[in-house]
JSON list of C-alpha atoms in Angstrom, two decimals:
[
{"chain": "W", "resi": 957, "resn": "MET", "atom": "CA", "xyz": [0.00, 0.00, 0.00]},
{"chain": "W", "resi": 958, "resn": "THR", "atom": "CA", "xyz": [1.40, 3.37, -0.95]},
{"chain": "W", "resi": 959, "resn": "LEU", "atom": "CA", "xyz": [1.90, 6.08, 1.65]},
{"chain": "W", "resi": 960, "resn": "ALA", "atom": "CA", "xyz": [-0.65, 8.34, -0.09]},
{"chain": "W", "resi": 961, "resn": "ARG", "atom": "CA", "xyz": [-3.27, 5.57, -0.05]},
{"chain": "W", "resi": 962, "resn": "GLN", "atom": "CA", "xyz": [-2.52, 4.80, 3.60]},
{"chain": "W", "resi": 963, "resn": "GLN", "atom": "CA", "xyz": [-2.90, 8.49, 4.49]},
{"chain": "W", "resi": 964, "resn": "LEU", "atom": "CA", "xyz": [-6.20, 8.64, 2.57]},
{"chain": "W", "resi": 965, "resn": "GLY", "atom": "CA", "xyz": [-7.44, 5.63, 4.55]},
{"chain": "W", "resi": 966, "resn": "GLN", "atom": "CA", "xyz": [-6.41, 7.13, 7.88]},
{"chain": "W", "resi": 967, "resn": "ARG", "atom": "CA", "xyz": [-8.03, 10.46, 7.00]},
{"chain": "W", "resi": 968, "resn": "GLY", "atom": "CA", "xyz": [-11.18, 8.64, 5.90]},
{"chain": "W", "resi": 969, "resn": "GLU", "atom": "CA", "xyz": [-11.34, 6.73, 9.19]},
{"chain": "W", "resi": 970, "resn": "ALA", "atom": "CA", "xyz": [-10.88, 9.92, 11.22]},
{"chain": "W", "resi": 971, "resn": "LEU", "atom": "CA", "xyz": [-13.68, 11.65, 9.27]},
{"chain": "W", "resi": 972, "resn": "ALA", "atom": "CA", "xyz": [-15.88, 8.56, 9.63]},
{"chain": "W", "resi": 973, "resn": "CYS", "atom": "CA", "xyz": [-15.34, 8.44, 13.41]},
{"chain": "W", "resi": 974, "resn": "ALA", "atom": "CA", "xyz": [-16.23, 12.13, 13.73]},
{"chain": "W", "resi": 975, "resn": "ALA", "atom": "CA", "xyz": [-19.40, 11.63, 11.68]},
{"chain": "W", "resi": 976, "resn": "LEU", "atom": "CA", "xyz": [-20.41, 8.56, 13.68]},
{"chain": "W", "resi": 977, "resn": "GLU", "atom": "CA", "xyz": [-19.79, 10.26, 17.02]},
{"chain": "W", "resi": 978, "resn": "ALA", "atom": "CA", "xyz": [-21.87, 13.25, 15.86]},
{"chain": "W", "resi": 979, "resn": "ARG", "atom": "CA", "xyz": [-24.72, 10.77, 15.25]},
{"chain": "W", "resi": 980, "resn": "GLY", "atom": "CA", "xyz": [-24.41, 9.30, 18.74]},
{"chain": "W", "resi": 981, "resn": "TYR", "atom": "CA", "xyz": [-22.24, 6.26, 18.09]},
{"chain": "W", "resi": 982, "resn": "ALA", "atom": "CA", "xyz": [-19.64, 5.34, 20.71]},
{"chain": "W", "resi": 983, "resn": "ILE", "atom": "CA", "xyz": [-16.38, 4.26, 19.07]},
{"chain": "W", "resi": 984, "resn": "LEU", "atom": "CA", "xyz": [-15.10, 1.10, 20.80]},
{"chain": "W", "resi": 985, "resn": "HIS", "atom": "CA", "xyz": [-12.18, 0.18, 18.53]},
{"chain": "W", "resi": 986, "resn": "ARG", "atom": "CA", "xyz": [-10.37, 1.47, 15.48]},
{"chain": "W", "resi": 987, "resn": "ARG", "atom": "CA", "xyz": [-8.36, -0.89, 13.27]},
{"chain": "W", "resi": 988, "resn": "TYR", "atom": "CA", "xyz": [-9.22, -4.00, 15.32]},
{"chain": "W", "resi": 989, "resn": "ARG", "atom": "CA", "xyz": [-6.95, -6.82, 14.10]},
{"chain": "W", "resi": 990, "resn": "THR", "atom": "CA", "xyz": [-8.22, -10.35, 13.59]},
{"chain": "W", "resi": 991, "resn": "ARG", "atom": "CA", "xyz": [-6.63, -13.32, 11.85]},
{"chain": "W", "resi": 992, "resn": "HIS", "atom": "CA", "xyz": [-8.90, -12.56, 8.86]},
{"chain": "W", "resi": 993, "resn": "GLY", "atom": "CA", "xyz": [-7.85, -8.91, 8.61]},
{"chain": "W", "resi": 994, "resn": "GLU", "atom": "CA", "xyz": [-8.66, -5.59, 10.20]},
{"chain": "W", "resi": 995, "resn": "LEU", "atom": "CA", "xyz": [-12.07, -4.17, 11.14]},
{"chain": "W", "resi": 996, "resn": "ASP", "atom": "CA", "xyz": [-12.02, -0.45, 10.41]},
{"chain": "W", "resi": 997, "resn": "ILE", "atom": "CA", "xyz": [-14.30, 0.62, 13.26]},
{"chain": "W", "resi": 998, "resn": "VAL", "atom": "CA", "xyz": [-16.25, -1.21, 15.94]},
{"chain": "W", "resi": 999, "resn": "ALA", "atom": "CA", "xyz": [-18.85, 1.03, 17.54]},
{"chain": "W", "resi": 1000, "resn": "GLU", "atom": "CA", "xyz": [-21.99, 0.90, 19.61]},
{"chain": "W", "resi": 1001, "resn": "GLU", "atom": "CA", "xyz": [-25.23, 2.73, 18.91]},
{"chain": "W", "resi": 1002, "resn": "GLY", "atom": "CA", "xyz": [-28.36, 2.33, 20.99]},
{"chain": "W", "resi": 1003, "resn": "GLY", "atom": "CA", "xyz": [-27.14, -0.93, 22.53]},
{"chain": "W", "resi": 1004, "resn": "VAL", "atom": "CA", "xyz": [-26.32, -2.42, 19.11]},
{"chain": "W", "resi": 1005, "resn": "LEU", "atom": "CA", "xyz": [-22.76, -3.46, 18.26]},
{"chain": "W", "resi": 1006, "resn": "VAL", "atom": "CA", "xyz": [-21.90, -1.94, 14.88]},
{"chain": "W", "resi": 1007, "resn": "PHE", "atom": "CA", "xyz": [-19.13, -3.12, 12.58]},
{"chain": "W", "resi": 1008, "resn": "VAL", "atom": "CA", "xyz": [-18.25, -0.25, 10.26]},
{"chain": "W", "resi": 1009, "resn": "GLU", "atom": "CA", "xyz": [-16.44, -0.58, 6.95]},
{"chain": "W", "resi": 1010, "resn": "VAL", "atom": "CA", "xyz": [-14.93, 2.73, 5.84]},
{"chain": "W", "resi": 1011, "resn": "ARG", "atom": "CA", "xyz": [-14.31, 3.39, 2.16]},
{"chain": "W", "resi": 1012, "resn": "ALA", "atom": "CA", "xyz": [-12.45, 6.57, 1.24]},
{"chain": "W", "resi": 1013, "resn": "ARG", "atom": "CA", "xyz": [-11.95, 7.84, -2.28]},
{"chain": "W", "resi": 1014, "resn": "GLY", "atom": "CA", "xyz": [-9.86, 10.74, -3.47]},
{"chain": "W", "resi": 1015, "resn": "SER", "atom": "CA", "xyz": [-11.78, 11.03, -6.73]},
{"chain": "W", "resi": 1016, "resn": "GLY", "atom": "CA", "xyz": [-14.85, 9.59, -8.36]},
{"chain": "W", "resi": 1017, "resn": "ARG", "atom": "CA", "xyz": [-13.09, 8.21, -11.40]},
{"chain": "W", "resi": 1018, "resn": "PHE", "atom": "CA", "xyz": [-13.38, 4.63, -10.10]},
{"chain": "W", "resi": 1019, "resn": "GLY", "atom": "CA", "xyz": [-16.97, 5.02, -8.88]},
{"chain": "W", "resi": 1020, "resn": "HIS", "atom": "CA", "xyz": [-18.53, 5.96, -5.57]},
{"chain": "W", "resi": 1021, "resn": "ALA", "atom": "CA", "xyz": [-16.71, 4.77, -2.44]},
{"chain": "W", "resi": 1022, "resn": "ALA", "atom": "CA", "xyz": [-19.67, 2.73, -1.16]},
{"chain": "W", "resi": 1023, "resn": "GLU", "atom": "CA", "xyz": [-19.79, 0.75, -4.43]},
{"chain": "W", "resi": 1024, "resn": "SER", "atom": "CA", "xyz": [-16.45, -0.83, -3.57]},
{"chain": "W", "resi": 1025, "resn": "VAL", "atom": "CA", "xyz": [-17.97, -2.86, -0.72]},
{"chain": "W", "resi": 1026, "resn": "THR", "atom": "CA", "xyz": [-18.54, -5.94, -2.87]},
{"chain": "W", "resi": 1027, "resn": "GLY", "atom": "CA", "xyz": [-20.11, -9.23, -1.79]},
{"chain": "W", "resi": 1028, "resn": "GLN", "atom": "CA", "xyz": [-16.62, -10.65, -1.28]},
{"chain": "W", "resi": 1029, "resn": "LYS", "atom": "CA", "xyz": [-15.67, -7.70, 0.96]},
{"chain": "W", "resi": 1030, "resn": "GLN", "atom": "CA", "xyz": [-18.91, -8.10, 2.91]},
{"chain": "W", "resi": 1031, "resn": "GLN", "atom": "CA", "xyz": [-18.09, -11.76, 3.57]},
{"chain": "W", "resi": 1032, "resn": "ARG", "atom": "CA", "xyz": [-14.60, -10.83, 4.71]},
{"chain": "W", "resi": 1033, "resn": "VAL", "atom": "CA", "xyz": [-15.96, -8.19, 7.12]},
{"chain": "W", "resi": 1034, "resn": "ALA", "atom": "CA", "xyz": [-18.49, -10.74, 8.43]},
{"chain": "W", "resi": 1035, "resn": "SER", "atom": "CA", "xyz": [-15.65, -13.23, 9.09]},
{"chain": "W", "resi": 1036, "resn": "MET", "atom": "CA", "xyz": [-13.71, -10.57, 10.97]},
{"chain": "W", "resi": 1037, "resn": "ALA", "atom": "CA", "xyz": [-16.86, -9.70, 12.95]},
{"chain": "W", "resi": 1038, "resn": "GLU", "atom": "CA", "xyz": [-17.30, -13.36, 13.92]},
{"chain": "W", "resi": 1039, "resn": "SER", "atom": "CA", "xyz": [-13.71, -13.39, 15.18]},
{"chain": "W", "resi": 1040, "resn": "TYR", "atom": "CA", "xyz": [-14.35, -10.19, 17.14]},
{"chain": "W", "resi": 1041, "resn": "LEU", "atom": "CA", "xyz": [-17.49, -11.61, 18.76]},
{"chain": "W", "resi": 1042, "resn": "ARG", "atom": "CA", "xyz": [-15.60, -14.76, 19.78]},
{"chain": "W", "resi": 1043, "resn": "LEU", "atom": "CA", "xyz": [-12.47, -12.95, 21.03]},
{"chain": "W", "resi": 1044, "resn": "GLU", "atom": "CA", "xyz": [-14.43, -10.33, 22.97]},
{"chain": "W", "resi": 1045, "resn": "ARG", "atom": "CA", "xyz": [-16.96, -12.89, 24.27]},
{"chain": "W", "resi": 1046, "resn": "ALA", "atom": "CA", "xyz": [-19.75, -10.81, 22.78]},
{"chain": "W", "resi": 1047, "resn": "GLY", "atom": "CA", "xyz": [-21.52, -13.58, 20.85]},
{"chain": "W", "resi": 1048, "resn": "GLU", "atom": "CA", "xyz": [-24.94, -12.75, 22.29]},
{"chain": "W", "resi": 1049, "resn": "ARG", "atom": "CA", "xyz": [-24.84, -9.08, 21.24]},
{"chain": "W", "resi": 1050, "resn": "VAL", "atom": "CA", "xyz": [-27.20, -7.73, 18.61]},
{"chain": "W", "resi": 1051, "resn": "CYS", "atom": "CA", "xyz": [-25.04, -6.42, 15.80]},
{"chain": "W", "resi": 1052, "resn": "ARG", "atom": "CA", "xyz": [-25.26, -4.78, 12.41]},
{"chain": "W", "resi": 1053, "resn": "PHE", "atom": "CA", "xyz": [-22.99, -3.74, 9.57]},
{"chain": "W", "resi": 1054, "resn": "ASP", "atom": "CA", "xyz": [-22.71, -0.12, 8.44]},
{"chain": "W", "resi": 1055, "resn": "VAL", "atom": "CA", "xyz": [-20.64, 1.40, 5.65]},
{"chain": "W", "resi": 1056, "resn": "VAL", "atom": "CA", "xyz": [-19.23, 4.91, 5.73]},
{"chain": "W", "resi": 1057, "resn": "ALA", "atom": "CA", "xyz": [-18.28, 6.39, 2.36]},
{"chain": "W", "resi": 1058, "resn": "VAL", "atom": "CA", "xyz": [-15.85, 9.30, 2.41]},
{"chain": "W", "resi": 1059, "resn": "GLU", "atom": "CA", "xyz": [-15.40, 11.32, -0.76]},
{"chain": "W", "resi": 1060, "resn": "THR", "atom": "CA", "xyz": [-12.37, 13.54, -0.15]},
{"chain": "W", "resi": 1061, "resn": "GLU", "atom": "CA", "xyz": [-12.49, 15.25, -3.55]},
{"chain": "W", "resi": 1062, "resn": "ALA", "atom": "CA", "xyz": [-15.24, 17.60, -2.29]},
{"chain": "W", "resi": 1063, "resn": "SER", "atom": "CA", "xyz": [-14.42, 20.48, 0.00]},
{"chain": "W", "resi": 1064, "resn": "PRO", "atom": "CA", "xyz": [-15.34, 19.85, 2.72]},
{"chain": "W", "resi": 1065, "resn": "PRO", "atom": "CA", "xyz": [-15.16, 16.07, 2.28]},
{"chain": "W", "resi": 1066, "resn": "GLN", "atom": "CA", "xyz": [-18.53, 14.35, 1.88]},
{"chain": "W", "resi": 1067, "resn": "VAL", "atom": "CA", "xyz": [-19.21, 11.65, 4.48]},
{"chain": "W", "resi": 1068, "resn": "THR", "atom": "CA", "xyz": [-22.22, 9.35, 4.01]},
{"chain": "W", "resi": 1069, "resn": "VAL", "atom": "CA", "xyz": [-23.27, 6.79, 6.62]},
{"chain": "W", "resi": 1070, "resn": "TYR", "atom": "CA", "xyz": [-25.17, 3.76, 5.32]},
{"chain": "W", "resi": 1071, "resn": "ARG", "atom": "CA", "xyz": [-26.86, 2.14, 8.33]},
{"chain": "W", "resi": 1072, "resn": "ASP", "atom": "CA", "xyz": [-27.49, -1.59, 8.10]},
{"chain": "W", "resi": 1073, "resn": "ALA", "atom": "CA", "xyz": [-25.71, -1.59, 4.72]},
{"chain": "W", "resi": 1074, "resn": "PHE", "atom": "CA", "xyz": [-25.53, -5.37, 4.44]},
{"chain": "W", "resi": 1075, "resn": "ARG", "atom": "CA", "xyz": [-26.38, -8.53, 6.32]},
{"chain": "W", "resi": 1076, "resn": "PRO", "atom": "CA", "xyz": [-24.11, -11.54, 6.43]},
{"chain": "W", "resi": 1077, "resn": "GLY", "atom": "CA", "xyz": [-25.46, -15.00, 5.83]},
{"chain": "W", "resi": 1078, "resn": "TRP", "atom": "CA", "xyz": [-24.83, -16.32, 9.34]}
]
């Protein structure tokens, strides 16, 4: 991963956290590592555990940021969430999957929160 792409990702996550907190989410973890990969954000909103995938784009030439959360990516996030639930002994928690799209080309950057963006097949 290039430094510029890494910086874009970190900026996107920071903007996503700010947007989520403004909506009443409590951020529990950022960049939570599992053996399947890294969960961008784990948060809580209204008693619900929320796994948040952040997609940041510097330009729209490859499509909207949210469009990049493909079925394969959703399955990967679900696998990481299963690991989280097991490791944190939170298997009984109600949970959902949100996506935050950050378009940094706009000034100020446009941040869109997609609540309950997908549901895994567990």
